[in-house]
Structure formats: C-alpha cells, structure tokens
C-alpha cells in the first residue's frame, strides 16, 4: 500500500494511478504508454526527457517537480517489474 501524499493525490487527479482496494496502481493506459516509450527507445535518461514523455500522455504531468518525476519513474519501474506476468501456455 502506498502512503498517501501530494504526489499520489496529483497522480489520482490526472488519472495516472487508480485505487484498487487498499492499493494504488498505475492505470493500464499510462503503464502501456510508458512501456511503449521504452520499447520505442524514447530517450528517458534525464528528468527533462522523462517529463517530456509523460507530458505527451497528459499535459498536466508537465507541472510535476523534478523529485516527483523521478519518483514516478522509480515507482513505475518497480510496478512494471512486479506486475502480474502471463504464464506461458496458460489458458
């Protein structure tokens, strides 16, 4: 469970994350958008590049501070790494 804070509230308002029971998770749309950026090898090496990519998803994300952008990228990386993966051959 994520601790409620200003960043989480901003992300909820922009609909980048949503509540799932007691948890807060990234929306499928945002996750797929950012995964697409990574797959297209969009430059995501600096805070500015990450902010620019996120801004293309929703212009409200341009107002995040450097620390907030960094936090979103860290949380997104953790979320993507630990999201449920389909089991090969599963029905």
XYZ file of C-alpha atoms in Angstrom:
91
model
C 0.000 0.000 0.000
C 1.316 3.420 -0.937
C 1.425 6.164 1.632
C -0.973 8.919 0.639
C 0.933 12.068 -0.187
C 0.824 15.039 -2.518
C 2.263 13.119 -5.456
C -0.226 10.268 -5.178
C -3.077 12.762 -4.979
C -1.787 14.556 -8.093
C -1.499 11.264 -9.972
C -5.009 10.246 -8.895
C -6.387 13.588 -10.129
C -4.651 13.201 -13.502
C -5.818 9.554 -13.679
C -2.320 8.145 -13.968
C -2.996 5.926 -10.964
C -6.196 4.464 -9.565
C -7.348 2.828 -6.396
C -7.504 -0.956 -6.364
C -8.886 -1.880 -2.966
C -6.407 -0.551 -0.418
C -3.711 -0.181 -3.062
C -2.976 2.495 -5.616
C -1.828 1.187 -9.001
C -0.813 2.769 -12.276
C -3.568 2.743 -14.856
C -3.217 0.285 -17.695
C -3.285 3.152 -20.204
C -0.400 5.029 -18.542
C 1.630 1.866 -18.000
C 1.235 0.810 -21.641
C 2.054 4.317 -22.844
C 5.292 4.428 -20.852
C 6.213 0.849 -21.827
C 5.659 1.933 -25.433
C 8.065 4.836 -24.920
C 10.659 2.436 -23.563
C 10.104 -0.034 -26.409
C 10.457 2.759 -28.979
C 13.694 3.686 -27.223
C 12.486 7.180 -26.423
C 15.251 8.956 -24.550
C 14.418 8.677 -20.851
C 17.839 9.352 -19.367
C 17.184 12.761 -17.806
C 14.390 14.181 -15.687
C 13.524 16.540 -18.539
C 13.246 13.658 -21.032
C 11.041 11.675 -18.633
C 8.831 14.724 -18.004
C 8.537 15.332 -21.753
C 7.460 11.714 -22.362
C 4.909 11.857 -19.530
C 3.642 15.230 -20.780
C 2.754 13.562 -24.081
C 0.427 11.274 -22.124
C -1.209 14.155 -20.237
C -0.100 17.781 -20.336
C -0.836 18.163 -16.603
C 2.212 15.981 -15.882
C 4.490 18.833 -17.025
C 3.821 20.517 -13.678
C 5.466 17.763 -11.616
C 8.659 18.744 -9.824
C 11.951 17.044 -10.646
C 11.654 14.946 -7.494
C 8.102 13.938 -8.395
C 9.112 12.922 -11.936
C 11.975 10.875 -10.514
C 9.604 9.234 -8.006
C 7.061 8.379 -10.723
C 9.765 6.751 -12.847
C 11.118 4.732 -9.912
C 7.623 3.617 -8.886
C 6.687 2.837 -12.482
C 9.833 0.744 -12.937
C 9.046 -1.184 -9.761
C 5.396 -1.567 -10.796
C 6.245 -2.846 -14.281
C 8.846 -5.251 -12.920
C 6.394 -6.728 -10.421
C 3.125 -6.635 -12.337
C 1.454 -9.948 -12.955
C 3.010 -11.592 -15.968
C 1.008 -14.044 -18.053
C 2.092 -17.636 -17.556
C 3.409 -19.059 -20.836
C 0.966 -21.613 -22.184
C -1.670 -20.714 -19.588
C -5.300 -20.639 -20.573
